[in-house]
Short mmCIF file of C-alpha atoms and ligand atoms in Angstrom, two decimals:
data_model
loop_
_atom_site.label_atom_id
_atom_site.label_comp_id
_atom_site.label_asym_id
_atom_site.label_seq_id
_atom_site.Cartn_x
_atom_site.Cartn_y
_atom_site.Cartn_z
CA UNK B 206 0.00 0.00 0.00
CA UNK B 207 0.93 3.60 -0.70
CA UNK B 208 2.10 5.80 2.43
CA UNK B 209 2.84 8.69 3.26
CA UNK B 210 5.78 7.71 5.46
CA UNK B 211 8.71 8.30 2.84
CA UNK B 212 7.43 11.88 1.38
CA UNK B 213 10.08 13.99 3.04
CA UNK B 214 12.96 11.69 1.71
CA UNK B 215 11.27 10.85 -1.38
CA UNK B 216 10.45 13.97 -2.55
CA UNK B 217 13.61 15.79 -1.31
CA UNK B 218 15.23 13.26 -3.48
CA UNK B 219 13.66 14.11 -6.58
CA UNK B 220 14.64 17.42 -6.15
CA UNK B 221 18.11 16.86 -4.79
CA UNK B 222 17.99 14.58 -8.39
CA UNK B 223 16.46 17.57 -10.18
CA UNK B 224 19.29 20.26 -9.53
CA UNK B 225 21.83 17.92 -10.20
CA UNK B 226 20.55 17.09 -13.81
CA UNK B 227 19.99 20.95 -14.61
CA UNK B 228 24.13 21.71 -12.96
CA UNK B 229 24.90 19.35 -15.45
CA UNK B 230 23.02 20.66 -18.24
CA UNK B 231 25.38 23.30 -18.68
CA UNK B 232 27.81 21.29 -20.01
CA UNK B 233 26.24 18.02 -21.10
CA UNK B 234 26.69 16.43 -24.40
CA UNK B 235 23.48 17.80 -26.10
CA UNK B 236 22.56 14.59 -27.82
CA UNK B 237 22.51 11.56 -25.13
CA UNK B 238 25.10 8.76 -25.77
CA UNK B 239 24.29 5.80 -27.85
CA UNK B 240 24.77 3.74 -25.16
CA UNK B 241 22.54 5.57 -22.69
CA UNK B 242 19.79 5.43 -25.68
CA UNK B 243 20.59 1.73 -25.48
CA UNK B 244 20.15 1.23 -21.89
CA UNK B 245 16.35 2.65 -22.01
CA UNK B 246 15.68 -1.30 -23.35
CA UNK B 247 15.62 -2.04 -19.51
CA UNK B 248 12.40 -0.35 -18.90
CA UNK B 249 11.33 -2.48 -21.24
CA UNK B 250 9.31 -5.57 -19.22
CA UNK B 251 6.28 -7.22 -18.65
CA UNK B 252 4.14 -5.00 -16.27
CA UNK B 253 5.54 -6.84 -12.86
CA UNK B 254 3.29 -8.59 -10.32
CA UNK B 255 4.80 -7.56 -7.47
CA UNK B 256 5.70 -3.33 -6.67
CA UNK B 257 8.46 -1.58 -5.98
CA UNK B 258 9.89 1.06 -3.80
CA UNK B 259 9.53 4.41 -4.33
CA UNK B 260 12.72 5.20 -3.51
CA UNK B 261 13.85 3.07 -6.24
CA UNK B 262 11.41 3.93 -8.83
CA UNK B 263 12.97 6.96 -8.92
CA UNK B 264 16.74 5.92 -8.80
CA UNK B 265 15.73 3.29 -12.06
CA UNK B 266 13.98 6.87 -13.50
CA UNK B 267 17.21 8.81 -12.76
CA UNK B 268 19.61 6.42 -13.62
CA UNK B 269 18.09 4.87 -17.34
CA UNK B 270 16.22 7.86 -17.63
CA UNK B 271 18.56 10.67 -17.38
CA UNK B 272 21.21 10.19 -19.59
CA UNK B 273 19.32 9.34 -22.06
CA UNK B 274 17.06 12.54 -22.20
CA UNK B 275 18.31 14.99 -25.08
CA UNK B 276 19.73 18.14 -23.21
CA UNK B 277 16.98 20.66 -24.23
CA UNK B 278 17.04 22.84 -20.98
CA UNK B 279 20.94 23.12 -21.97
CA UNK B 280 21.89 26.54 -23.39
CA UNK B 281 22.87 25.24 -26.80
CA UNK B 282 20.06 23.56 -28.28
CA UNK B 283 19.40 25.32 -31.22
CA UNK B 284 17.21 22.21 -32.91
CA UNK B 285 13.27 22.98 -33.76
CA UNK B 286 11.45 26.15 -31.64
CA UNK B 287 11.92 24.87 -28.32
CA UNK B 288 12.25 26.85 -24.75
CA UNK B 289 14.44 25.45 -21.97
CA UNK B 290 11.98 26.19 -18.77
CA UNK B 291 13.11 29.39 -16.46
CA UNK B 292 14.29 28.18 -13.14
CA UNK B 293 11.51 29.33 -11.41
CA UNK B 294 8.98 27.91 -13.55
CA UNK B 295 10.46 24.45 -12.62
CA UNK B 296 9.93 25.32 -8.87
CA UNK B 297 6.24 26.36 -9.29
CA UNK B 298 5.41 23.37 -11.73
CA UNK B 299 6.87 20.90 -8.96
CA UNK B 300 5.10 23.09 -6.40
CA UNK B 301 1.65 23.19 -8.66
CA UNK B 302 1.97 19.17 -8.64
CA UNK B 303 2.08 18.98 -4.87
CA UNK B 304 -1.27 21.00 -5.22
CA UNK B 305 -2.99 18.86 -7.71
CA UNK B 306 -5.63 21.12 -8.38
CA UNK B 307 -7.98 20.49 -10.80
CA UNK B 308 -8.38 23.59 -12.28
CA UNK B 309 -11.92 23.36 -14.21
CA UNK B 310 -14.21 25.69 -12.51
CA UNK B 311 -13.09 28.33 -10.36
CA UNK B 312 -15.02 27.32 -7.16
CA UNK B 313 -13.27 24.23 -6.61
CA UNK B 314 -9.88 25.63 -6.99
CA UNK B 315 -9.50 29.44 -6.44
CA UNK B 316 -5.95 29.95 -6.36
CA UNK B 317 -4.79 28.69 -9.56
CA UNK B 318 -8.20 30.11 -11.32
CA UNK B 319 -7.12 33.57 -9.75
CA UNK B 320 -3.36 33.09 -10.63
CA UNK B 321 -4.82 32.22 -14.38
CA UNK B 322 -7.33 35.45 -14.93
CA UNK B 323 -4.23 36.91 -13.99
CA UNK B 324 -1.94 35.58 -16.14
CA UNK B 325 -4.35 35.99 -18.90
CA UNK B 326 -4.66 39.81 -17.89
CA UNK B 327 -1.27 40.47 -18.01
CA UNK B 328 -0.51 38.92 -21.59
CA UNK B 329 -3.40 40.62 -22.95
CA UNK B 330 -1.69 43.88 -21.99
CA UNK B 331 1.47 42.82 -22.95
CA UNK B 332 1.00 41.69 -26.25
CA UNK B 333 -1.68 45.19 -27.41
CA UNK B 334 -4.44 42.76 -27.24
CA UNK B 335 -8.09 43.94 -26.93
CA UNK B 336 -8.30 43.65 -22.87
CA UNK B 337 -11.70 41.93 -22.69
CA UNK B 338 -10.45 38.80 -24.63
CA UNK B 339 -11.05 35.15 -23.52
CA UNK B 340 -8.17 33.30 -23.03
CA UNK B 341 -7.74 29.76 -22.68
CA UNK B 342 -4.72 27.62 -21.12
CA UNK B 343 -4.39 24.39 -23.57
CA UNK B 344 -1.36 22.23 -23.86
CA UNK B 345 0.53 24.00 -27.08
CA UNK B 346 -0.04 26.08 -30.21
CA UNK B 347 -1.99 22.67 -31.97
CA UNK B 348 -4.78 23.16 -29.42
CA UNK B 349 -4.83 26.41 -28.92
CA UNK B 350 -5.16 27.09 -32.77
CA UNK B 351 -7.82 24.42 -32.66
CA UNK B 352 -9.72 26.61 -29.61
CA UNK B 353 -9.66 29.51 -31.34
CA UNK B 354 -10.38 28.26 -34.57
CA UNK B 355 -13.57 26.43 -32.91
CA UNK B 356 -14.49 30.08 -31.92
CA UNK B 357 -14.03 30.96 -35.39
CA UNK B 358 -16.56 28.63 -36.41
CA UNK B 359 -18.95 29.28 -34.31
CA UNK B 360 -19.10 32.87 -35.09
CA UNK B 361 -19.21 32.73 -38.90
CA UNK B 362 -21.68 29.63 -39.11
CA UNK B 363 -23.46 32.03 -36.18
CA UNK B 364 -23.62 34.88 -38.80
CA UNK B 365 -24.53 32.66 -41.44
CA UNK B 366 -27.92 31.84 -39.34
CA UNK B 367 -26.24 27.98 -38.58
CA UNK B 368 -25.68 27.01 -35.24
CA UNK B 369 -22.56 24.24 -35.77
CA UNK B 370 -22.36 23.30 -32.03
CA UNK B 371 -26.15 21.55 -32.04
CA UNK B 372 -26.41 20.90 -35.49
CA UNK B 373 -23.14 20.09 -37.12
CA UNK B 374 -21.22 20.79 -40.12
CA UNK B 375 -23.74 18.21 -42.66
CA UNK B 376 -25.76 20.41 -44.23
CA UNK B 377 -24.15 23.56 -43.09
CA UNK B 378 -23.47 26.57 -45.40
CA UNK B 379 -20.66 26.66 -47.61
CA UNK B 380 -17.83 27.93 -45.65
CA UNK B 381 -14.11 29.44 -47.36
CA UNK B 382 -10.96 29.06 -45.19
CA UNK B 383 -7.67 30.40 -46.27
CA UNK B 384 -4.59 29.83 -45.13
CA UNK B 385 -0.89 30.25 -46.10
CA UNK B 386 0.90 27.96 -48.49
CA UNK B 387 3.73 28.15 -45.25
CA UNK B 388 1.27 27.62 -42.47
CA UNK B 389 2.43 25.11 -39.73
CA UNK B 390 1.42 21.64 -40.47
CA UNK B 391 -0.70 21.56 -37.13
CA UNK B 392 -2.87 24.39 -38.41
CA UNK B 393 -3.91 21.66 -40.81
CA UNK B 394 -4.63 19.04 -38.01
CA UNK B 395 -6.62 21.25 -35.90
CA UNK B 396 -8.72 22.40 -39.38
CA UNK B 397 -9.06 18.95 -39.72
CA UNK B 398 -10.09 18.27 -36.39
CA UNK B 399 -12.92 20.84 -36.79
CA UNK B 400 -14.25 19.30 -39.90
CA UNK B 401 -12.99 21.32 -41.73
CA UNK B 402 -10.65 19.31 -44.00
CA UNK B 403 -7.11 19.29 -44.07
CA UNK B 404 -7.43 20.09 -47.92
CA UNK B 405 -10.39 21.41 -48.60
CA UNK B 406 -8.81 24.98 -47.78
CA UNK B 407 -7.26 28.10 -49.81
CA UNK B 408 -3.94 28.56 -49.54
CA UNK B 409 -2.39 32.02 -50.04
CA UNK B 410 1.19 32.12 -52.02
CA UNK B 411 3.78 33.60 -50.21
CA UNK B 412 7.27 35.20 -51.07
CA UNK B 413 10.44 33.99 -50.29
CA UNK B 414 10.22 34.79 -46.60
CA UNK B 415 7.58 32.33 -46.15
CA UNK B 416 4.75 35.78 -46.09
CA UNK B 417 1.67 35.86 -47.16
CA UNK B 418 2.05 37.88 -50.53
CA UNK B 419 -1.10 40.09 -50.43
CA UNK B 420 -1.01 41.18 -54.08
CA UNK B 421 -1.98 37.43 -54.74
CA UNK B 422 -4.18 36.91 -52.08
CA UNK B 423 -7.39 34.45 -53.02
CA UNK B 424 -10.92 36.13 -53.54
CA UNK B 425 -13.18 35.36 -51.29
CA UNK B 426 -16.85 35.80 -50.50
CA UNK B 427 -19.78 34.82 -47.89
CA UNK B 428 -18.32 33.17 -44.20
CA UNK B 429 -14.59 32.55 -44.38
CA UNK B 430 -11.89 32.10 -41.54
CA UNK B 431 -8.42 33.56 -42.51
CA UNK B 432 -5.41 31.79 -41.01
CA UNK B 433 -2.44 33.94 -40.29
CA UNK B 434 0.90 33.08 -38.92
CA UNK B 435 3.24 35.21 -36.69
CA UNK B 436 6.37 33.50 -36.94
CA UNK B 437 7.48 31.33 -39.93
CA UNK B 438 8.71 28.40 -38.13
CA UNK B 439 12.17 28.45 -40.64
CA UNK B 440 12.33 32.07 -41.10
CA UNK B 441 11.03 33.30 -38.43
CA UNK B 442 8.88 35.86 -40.93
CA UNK B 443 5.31 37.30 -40.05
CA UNK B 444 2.73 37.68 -42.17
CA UNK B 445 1.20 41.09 -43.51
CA UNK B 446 -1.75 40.59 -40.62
CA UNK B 447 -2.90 44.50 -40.64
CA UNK B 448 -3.10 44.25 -44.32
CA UNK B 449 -5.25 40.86 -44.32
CA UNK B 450 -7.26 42.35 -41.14
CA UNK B 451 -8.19 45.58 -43.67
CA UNK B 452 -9.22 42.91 -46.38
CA UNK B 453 -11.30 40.60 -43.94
CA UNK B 454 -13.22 43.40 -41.95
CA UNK B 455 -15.57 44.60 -44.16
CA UNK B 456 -16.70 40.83 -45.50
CA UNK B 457 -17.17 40.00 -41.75
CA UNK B 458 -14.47 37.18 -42.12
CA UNK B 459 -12.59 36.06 -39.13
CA UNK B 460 -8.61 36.80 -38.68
CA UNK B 461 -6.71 33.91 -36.68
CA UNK B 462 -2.86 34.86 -35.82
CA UNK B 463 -0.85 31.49 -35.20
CA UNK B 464 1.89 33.21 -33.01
CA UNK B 465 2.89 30.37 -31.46
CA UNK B 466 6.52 31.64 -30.89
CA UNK B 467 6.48 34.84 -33.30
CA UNK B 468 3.50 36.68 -30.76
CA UNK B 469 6.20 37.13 -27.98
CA UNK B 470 7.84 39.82 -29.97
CA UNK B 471 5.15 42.40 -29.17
CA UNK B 472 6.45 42.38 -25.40
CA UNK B 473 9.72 43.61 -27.14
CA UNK B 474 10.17 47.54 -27.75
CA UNK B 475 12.67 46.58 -30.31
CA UNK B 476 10.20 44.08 -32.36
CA UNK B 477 7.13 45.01 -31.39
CA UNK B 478 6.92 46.90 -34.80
CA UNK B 479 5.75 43.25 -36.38
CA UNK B 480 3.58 43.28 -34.45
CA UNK B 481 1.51 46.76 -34.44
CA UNK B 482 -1.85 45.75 -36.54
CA UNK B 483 -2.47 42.28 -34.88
CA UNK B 484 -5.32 43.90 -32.34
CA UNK B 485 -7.55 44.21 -35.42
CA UNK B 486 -7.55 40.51 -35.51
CA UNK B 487 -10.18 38.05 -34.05
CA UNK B 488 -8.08 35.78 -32.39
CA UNK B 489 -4.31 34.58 -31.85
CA UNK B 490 -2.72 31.59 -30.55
CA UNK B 491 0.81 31.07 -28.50
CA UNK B 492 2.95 29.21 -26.96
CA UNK B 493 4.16 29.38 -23.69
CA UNK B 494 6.28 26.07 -23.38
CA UNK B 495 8.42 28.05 -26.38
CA UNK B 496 9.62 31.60 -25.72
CA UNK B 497 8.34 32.40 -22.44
CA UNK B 498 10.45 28.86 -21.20
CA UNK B 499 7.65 27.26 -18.87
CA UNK B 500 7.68 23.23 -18.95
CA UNK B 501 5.71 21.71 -21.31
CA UNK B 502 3.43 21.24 -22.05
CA UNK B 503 1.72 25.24 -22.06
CA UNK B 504 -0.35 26.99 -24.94
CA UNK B 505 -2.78 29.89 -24.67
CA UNK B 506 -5.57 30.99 -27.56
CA UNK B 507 -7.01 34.17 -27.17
CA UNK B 508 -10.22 35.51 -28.50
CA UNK B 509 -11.71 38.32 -29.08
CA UNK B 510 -15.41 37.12 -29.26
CA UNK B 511 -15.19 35.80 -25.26
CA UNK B 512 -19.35 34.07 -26.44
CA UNK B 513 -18.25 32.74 -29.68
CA UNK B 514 -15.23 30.78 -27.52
CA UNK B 515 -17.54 30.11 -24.54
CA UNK B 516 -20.28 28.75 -26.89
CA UNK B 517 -17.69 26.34 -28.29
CA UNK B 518 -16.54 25.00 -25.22
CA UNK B 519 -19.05 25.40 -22.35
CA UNK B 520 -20.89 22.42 -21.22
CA UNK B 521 -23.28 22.84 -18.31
CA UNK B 522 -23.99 19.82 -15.69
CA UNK B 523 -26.71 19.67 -12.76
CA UNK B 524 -23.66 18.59 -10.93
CA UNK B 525 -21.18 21.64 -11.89
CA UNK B 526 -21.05 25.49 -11.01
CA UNK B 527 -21.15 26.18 -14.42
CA UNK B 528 -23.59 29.08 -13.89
CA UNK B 529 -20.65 30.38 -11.39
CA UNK B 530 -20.37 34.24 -10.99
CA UNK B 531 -16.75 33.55 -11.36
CA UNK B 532 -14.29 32.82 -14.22
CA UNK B 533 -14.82 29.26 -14.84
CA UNK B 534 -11.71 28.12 -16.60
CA UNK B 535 -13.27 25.14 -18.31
CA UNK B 536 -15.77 27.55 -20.08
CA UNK B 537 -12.59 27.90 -23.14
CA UNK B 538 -10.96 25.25 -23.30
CA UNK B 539 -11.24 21.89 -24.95
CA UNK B 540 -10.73 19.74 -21.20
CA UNK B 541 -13.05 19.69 -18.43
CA UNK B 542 -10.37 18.83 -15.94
CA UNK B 543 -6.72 19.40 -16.52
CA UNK B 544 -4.16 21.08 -14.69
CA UNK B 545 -3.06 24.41 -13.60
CA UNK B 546 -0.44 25.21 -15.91
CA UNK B 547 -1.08 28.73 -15.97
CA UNK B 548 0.16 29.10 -13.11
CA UNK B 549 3.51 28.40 -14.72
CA UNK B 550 3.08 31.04 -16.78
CA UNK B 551 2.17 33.45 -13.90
CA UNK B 552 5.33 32.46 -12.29
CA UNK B 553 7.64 33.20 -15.45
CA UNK B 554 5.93 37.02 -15.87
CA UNK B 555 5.88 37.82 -12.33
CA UNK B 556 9.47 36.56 -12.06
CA UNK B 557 10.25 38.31 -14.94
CA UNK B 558 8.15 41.76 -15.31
CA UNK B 559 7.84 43.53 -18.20
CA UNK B 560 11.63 44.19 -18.67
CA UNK B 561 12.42 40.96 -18.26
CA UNK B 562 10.22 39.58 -20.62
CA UNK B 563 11.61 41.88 -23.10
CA UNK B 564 15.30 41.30 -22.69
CA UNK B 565 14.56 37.34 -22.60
CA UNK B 566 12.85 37.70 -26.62
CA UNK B 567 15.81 40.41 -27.47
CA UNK B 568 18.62 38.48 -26.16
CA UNK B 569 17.65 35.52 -28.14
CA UNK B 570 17.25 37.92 -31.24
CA UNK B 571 20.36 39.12 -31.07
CA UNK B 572 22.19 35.58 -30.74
CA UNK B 573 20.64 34.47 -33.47
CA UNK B 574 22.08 37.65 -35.46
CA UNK B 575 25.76 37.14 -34.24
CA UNK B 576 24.87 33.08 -35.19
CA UNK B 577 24.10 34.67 -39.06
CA UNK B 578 26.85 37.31 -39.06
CA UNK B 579 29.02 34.37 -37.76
CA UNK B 580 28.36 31.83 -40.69
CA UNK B 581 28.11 34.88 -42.72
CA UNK B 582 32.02 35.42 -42.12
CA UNK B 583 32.78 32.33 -42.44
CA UNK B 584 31.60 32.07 -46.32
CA UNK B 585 28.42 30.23 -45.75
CA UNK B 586 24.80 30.98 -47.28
CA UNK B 587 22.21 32.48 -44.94
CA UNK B 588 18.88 31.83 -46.28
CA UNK B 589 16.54 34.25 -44.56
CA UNK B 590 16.42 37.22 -43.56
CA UNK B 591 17.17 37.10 -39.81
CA UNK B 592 14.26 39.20 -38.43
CA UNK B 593 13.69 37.16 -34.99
CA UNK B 594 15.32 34.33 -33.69
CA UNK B 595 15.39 31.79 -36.65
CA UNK B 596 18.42 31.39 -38.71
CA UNK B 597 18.30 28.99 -42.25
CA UNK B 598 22.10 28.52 -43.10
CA UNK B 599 23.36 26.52 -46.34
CA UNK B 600 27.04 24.69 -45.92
CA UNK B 601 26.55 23.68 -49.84
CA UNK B 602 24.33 21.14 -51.66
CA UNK B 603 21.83 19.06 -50.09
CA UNK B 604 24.61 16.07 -49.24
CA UNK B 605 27.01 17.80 -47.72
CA UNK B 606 24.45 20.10 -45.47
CA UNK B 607 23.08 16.55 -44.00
CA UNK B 608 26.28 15.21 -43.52
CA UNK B 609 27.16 18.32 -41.49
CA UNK B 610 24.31 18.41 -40.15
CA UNK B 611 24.43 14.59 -38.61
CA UNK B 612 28.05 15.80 -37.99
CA UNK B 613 27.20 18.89 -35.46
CA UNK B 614 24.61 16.76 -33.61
CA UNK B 615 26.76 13.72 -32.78
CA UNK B 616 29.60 15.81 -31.57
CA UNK B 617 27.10 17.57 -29.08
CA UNK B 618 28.84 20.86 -28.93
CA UNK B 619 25.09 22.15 -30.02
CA UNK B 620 22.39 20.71 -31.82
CA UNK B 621 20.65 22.16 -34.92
CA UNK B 622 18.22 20.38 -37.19
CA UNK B 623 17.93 20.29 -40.40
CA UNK B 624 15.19 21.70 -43.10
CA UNK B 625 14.47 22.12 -46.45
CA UNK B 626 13.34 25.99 -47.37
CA UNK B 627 11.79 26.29 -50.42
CA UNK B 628 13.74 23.68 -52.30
CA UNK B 629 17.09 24.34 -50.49
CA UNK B 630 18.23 21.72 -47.59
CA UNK B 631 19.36 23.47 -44.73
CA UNK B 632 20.71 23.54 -40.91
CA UNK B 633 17.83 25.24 -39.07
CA UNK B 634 19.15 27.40 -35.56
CA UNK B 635 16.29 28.49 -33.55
CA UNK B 636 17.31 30.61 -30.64
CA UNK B 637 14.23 30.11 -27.78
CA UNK B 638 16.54 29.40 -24.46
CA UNK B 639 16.47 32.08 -21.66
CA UNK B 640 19.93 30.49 -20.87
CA UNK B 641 22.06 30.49 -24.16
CA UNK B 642 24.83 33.02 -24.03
CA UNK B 643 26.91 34.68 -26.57
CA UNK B 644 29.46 32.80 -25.26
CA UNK B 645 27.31 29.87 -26.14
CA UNK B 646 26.41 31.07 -29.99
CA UNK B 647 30.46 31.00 -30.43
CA UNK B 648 31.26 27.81 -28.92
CA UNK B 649 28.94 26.64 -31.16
CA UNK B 650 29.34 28.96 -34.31
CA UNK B 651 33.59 27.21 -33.61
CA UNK B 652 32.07 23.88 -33.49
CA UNK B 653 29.79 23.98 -36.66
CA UNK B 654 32.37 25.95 -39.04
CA UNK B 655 34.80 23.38 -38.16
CA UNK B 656 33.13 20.54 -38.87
CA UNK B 657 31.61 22.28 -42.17
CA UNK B 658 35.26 22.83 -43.22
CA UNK B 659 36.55 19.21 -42.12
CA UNK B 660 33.87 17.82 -43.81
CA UNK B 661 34.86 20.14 -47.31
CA UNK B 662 38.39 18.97 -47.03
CA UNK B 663 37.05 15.21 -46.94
CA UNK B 664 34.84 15.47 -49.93
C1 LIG J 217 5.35 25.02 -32.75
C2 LIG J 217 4.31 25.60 -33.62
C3 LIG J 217 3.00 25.09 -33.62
C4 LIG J 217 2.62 23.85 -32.82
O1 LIG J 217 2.83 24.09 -31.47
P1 LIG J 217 2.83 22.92 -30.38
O2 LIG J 217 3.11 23.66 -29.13
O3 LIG J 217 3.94 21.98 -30.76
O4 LIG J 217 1.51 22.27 -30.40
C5 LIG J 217 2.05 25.73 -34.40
N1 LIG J 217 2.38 26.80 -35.14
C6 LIG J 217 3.63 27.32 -35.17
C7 LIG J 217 3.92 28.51 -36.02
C8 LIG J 217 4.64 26.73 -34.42
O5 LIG J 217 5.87 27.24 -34.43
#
């Protein structure tokens, strides 16, 4: 049986286990070892009949487990958009667990409800969103572009006299969605998810940033739902939003921003330029397990339309306050239970402030620049035009960039992935950790132009 006897030592141990993985971080191979990889094979059993202690559950967890975890909270991992989680957002995640709060309606678990509306409050402000937005705490950009894009529907079948939460989408009015022909693949997932159909959509060209080209921008007519994107996830680009917004407005069609990493630049003074127009859209989604470095997993959508949102995701029970005068979080978001992680995100901004925020998303900006000015001087090909914190370099022709490529990640200096922008392979460096350095960028900017250079003599 279960007790509570150990939960000082045990606890205290996963902690004391906890530090010492993120000391070691610093310097840790950023790929794990072959042989760690190899050693996972002994979780591999038959569920066992008989337990074991706690105390070693979490030594066998530590000890397979560990080593063979990819060093993503290290301050060179450059490989796809991915934060490294603040310090203190580890502390308040391990604290929030303690909790356990299930943080559906607002009367069962004030706290983290309270620490949420404020959360949500502060981004709003942060970010030049309209203040009276709905906001809803979801796992990651997928879901939270799927929340808001559930709003979406609701509010243009609404318009169109449909209602598509009682009645469906068979026998609906026609219905035009456009996106980019460089949206995120997940955008897809979540339109299909809605019924939508991964390819029954519009897709708007783009130029060779990965933006929406507006001179070439489809027709459209009757209830449509435009997809925008804040934040090419190569280039690091943002679409013309204000532009789209100006096209949308007077057809009543819908404006979604995916800004899963690229909506953090509004907190910057230095960025927030790309970011001036998107309070004429209807809704935007982010990620919080990205830029702002909370643990995963932590997106947010916001929405303008707070009823269009809450019609799409309210439920009401005999059994639940759902008729609460509070801020029932479960009233926008797909889950009915789930837990409090924005209270993670609470703990990042209030450890952070305003400023903080800012220098976090301009630090990273300007490593990536020194990583392009870097490669730059060493003769190799940036692809992009280095606008954020997303760098495209070429080493060459498609060979000899994956062979560099495999290169850089097995000697775990750094680790960059690779990519292939509009018909070019590339290595893909995407600057998201509060923790990387300029020292860091040119320990690994020494690393990579070796190994580019060994691997030119060799061939
Ligand atoms: C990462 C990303 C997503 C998906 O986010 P998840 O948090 O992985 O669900 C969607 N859109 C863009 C632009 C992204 O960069």
């Amino acid at each position: 049986m279960p007790d509570n006897r150990n939960l000082r030592s045990l606890l205290k141990d996963a902690a004391e286990r906890g530090v010492q993985y993120r000391e070691a971080s610093l310097e840790r191979h950023v790929a794990p070892r072959p042989e760690a990889v190899a050693a996972t094979a002994e979780f591999v059993e038959p569920m066992p009949d008989a337990g074991t202690s706690d105390a070693e559950v979490l030594r066998i967890l530590d000890e397979i487990g560990s080593p063979a975890t990819v060093n993503m909270v290290g301050p060179r991992y450059f490989g796809f958009v991915i934060g490294g989680s603040l310090p203190v957002t580890v502390a308040s995640n391990w604290l929030t667990a303690a909790w356990d709060q299930n943080v559906g309606m607002h009367e069962v678990t004030p706290a983290t409800a309270t620490l949420e509306r404020v959360a949500m409050s502060w981004m709003l402000d942060m970010f030049g969103l309209p203040g009276d937005s709905a906001a809803a705490f979801v796992t990651g950009a997928t879901v939270a572009n799927f929340t808001a894009l559930a709003a979406a529907r609701n509010r243009v079948f609404n318009d169109a006299g449909w209602n598509v939460e009682a009645d469906g989408l068979i026998g609906a009015p026609a219905l035009t969605v456009i996106v980019s022909a460089e949206t995120h693949p997940t955008v897809f997932k979540s339109l299909g998810m809605l019924g939508f159909g991964r390819n029954r959509v519009l897709r708007a060209p783009v130029d060779g940033q990965g933006r929406i080209d507006i001179a070439r921008f489809p027709e459209f007519d009757g209830p449509t739902i435009i997809c925008t994107q804040a934040g090419n996830v190569n280039t690091g680009a943002f679409d013309p939003v204000g532009e789209i917004c100006a096209l949308a407005k007077p057809k009543g069609a819908w404006v979604h921003v995916d800004g899963a990493f690229g909506l953090w630049a509004a907190a910057s003074r230095e960025l927030e330029h790309l970011c001036s127009d998107f309070a004429a859209a209807d809704s935007w989604a982010t990620d919080a397990h990205k830029w702002l470095n909370v643990p995963y997993d932590s997106g947010i959508a916001f929405v303008r339309d707070t009823a269009a949102l809450k019609s799409a995701m309210s439920i009401t029970a005999e059994y639940l306050m759902t008729d609460s005068e509070f801020r029932n979080p479960s009233d926008f978001t797909p889950e009915l239970s789930r837990r409090a992680r924005g209270v993670d995100v609470w703990a990042a901004l209030k450890s952070l402030g305003r400023d903080g925020v800012a220098n976090m998303i301009d630090t990273c900006c300007a490593n990536a620049r020194r990583f392009a000015t870097g490669l730059e001087g060493a003769g190799y090909e940036v692809l992009n035009d280095v606008v954020l914190n997303q760098v495209l370099v070429s080493f060459g022709d498609d060979a000899s960039n994956r062979q560099i490529i495999d290169a850089i990640q097995a000697d775990g200096t750094c680790w960059c992935g690779v990519t292939v922008w509009q018909g070019k392979t590339a290595m893909r460096i995407s600057v998201c950790n509060w923790s990387t350095t300029a020292a860091d960028v040119d320990l690994s900017l020494e690393a990579t132009i070796r190994i580019a250079r060994q691997n030119a003599l060799r061939s």
